[in-house]
């Protein structure tokens, strides 16, 4: 069972469900995940810092430590970034549901509140 946040956009009548757990896809494919979810600022910041660490004669250990730390932090905070993005797009948080999947979480919310 996981926590799911239910967001609703009044202008589009669309529900979005965000799962509150470590995001392995964001951890493994950090750069692709950032670009796919349109976090261009973070993506550019990541590439610039990789460039600065790699090409300015820092140690290889520092390079790999930075990448691992960035990926772990992104995996931990990916749900929060997605929630922030939805709020910027005009979605409102409608509730939190404990469920086993996104579909059942949305169904539970709709059954209870509609």
JSON list of N, CA and C in Angstrom, two decimals, residues 16 34 48 50 56 60 67 74 78 92 96 110:
[
{"chain": "A", "resi": 16, "resn": "UNK", "atom": "N", "xyz": [-5.14, 13.92, -11.91]},
{"chain": "A", "resi": 16, "resn": "UNK", "atom": "CA", "xyz": [-3.78, 13.38, -11.95]},
{"chain": "A", "resi": 16, "resn": "UNK", "atom": "C", "xyz": [-3.49, 12.73, -10.60]},
{"chain": "A", "resi": 34, "resn": "UNK", "atom": "N", "xyz": [14.19, 14.27, -16.23]},
{"chain": "A", "resi": 34, "resn": "UNK", "atom": "CA", "xyz": [14.09, 15.72, -16.12]},
{"chain": "A", "resi": 34, "resn": "UNK", "atom": "C", "xyz": [13.58, 16.34, -17.42]},
{"chain": "A", "resi": 48, "resn": "UNK", "atom": "N", "xyz": [25.51, 21.51, -16.70]},
{"chain": "A", "resi": 48, "resn": "UNK", "atom": "CA", "xyz": [26.58, 22.48, -16.46]},
{"chain": "A", "resi": 48, "resn": "UNK", "atom": "C", "xyz": [27.49, 22.03, -15.32]},
{"chain": "A", "resi": 50, "resn": "UNK", "atom": "N", "xyz": [27.96, 18.95, -14.29]},
{"chain": "A", "resi": 50, "resn": "UNK", "atom": "CA", "xyz": [28.74, 17.78, -14.76]},
{"chain": "A", "resi": 50, "resn": "UNK", "atom": "C", "xyz": [29.91, 18.27, -15.61]},
{"chain": "A", "resi": 56, "resn": "UNK", "atom": "N", "xyz": [37.27, 20.30, -15.41]},
{"chain": "A", "resi": 56, "resn": "UNK", "atom": "CA", "xyz": [38.15, 21.21, -14.69]},
{"chain": "A", "resi": 56, "resn": "UNK", "atom": "C", "xyz": [39.06, 20.47, -13.72]},
{"chain": "A", "resi": 60, "resn": "UNK", "atom": "N", "xyz": [38.08, 11.97, -10.20]},
{"chain": "A", "resi": 60, "resn": "UNK", "atom": "CA", "xyz": [37.03, 11.10, -10.72]},
{"chain": "A", "resi": 60, "resn": "UNK", "atom": "C", "xyz": [36.07, 10.68, -9.61]},
{"chain": "A", "resi": 67, "resn": "UNK", "atom": "N", "xyz": [27.36, 12.65, -9.13]},
{"chain": "A", "resi": 67, "resn": "UNK", "atom": "CA", "xyz": [26.30, 12.02, -9.93]},
{"chain": "A", "resi": 67, "resn": "UNK", "atom": "C", "xyz": [25.42, 11.13, -9.05]},
{"chain": "A", "resi": 74, "resn": "UNK", "atom": "N", "xyz": [17.30, 13.24, -6.50]},
{"chain": "A", "resi": 74, "resn": "UNK", "atom": "CA", "xyz": [16.22, 13.34, -7.48]},
{"chain": "A", "resi": 74, "resn": "UNK", "atom": "C", "xyz": [15.22, 12.21, -7.31]},
{"chain": "A", "resi": 78, "resn": "UNK", "atom": "N", "xyz": [11.47, 13.37, -6.45]},
{"chain": "A", "resi": 78, "resn": "UNK", "atom": "CA", "xyz": [10.73, 13.37, -7.71]},
{"chain": "A", "resi": 78, "resn": "UNK", "atom": "C", "xyz": [9.22, 13.56, -7.50]},
{"chain": "A", "resi": 92, "resn": "UNK", "atom": "N", "xyz": [-5.25, 21.47, -8.43]},
{"chain": "A", "resi": 92, "resn": "UNK", "atom": "CA", "xyz": [-5.47, 21.63, -7.00]},
{"chain": "A", "resi": 92, "resn": "UNK", "atom": "C", "xyz": [-5.43, 20.26, -6.33]},
{"chain": "A", "resi": 96, "resn": "UNK", "atom": "N", "xyz": [-5.67, 12.72, -0.41]},
{"chain": "A", "resi": 96, "resn": "UNK", "atom": "CA", "xyz": [-4.62, 11.71, -0.34]},
{"chain": "A", "resi": 96, "resn": "UNK", "atom": "C", "xyz": [-5.30, 10.38, -0.05]},
{"chain": "A", "resi": 110, "resn": "UNK", "atom": "N", "xyz": [-12.89, 8.78, -6.18]},
{"chain": "A", "resi": 110, "resn": "UNK", "atom": "CA", "xyz": [-14.14, 9.11, -6.86]},
{"chain": "A", "resi": 110, "resn": "UNK", "atom": "C", "xyz": [-15.34, 8.45, -6.22]}
]
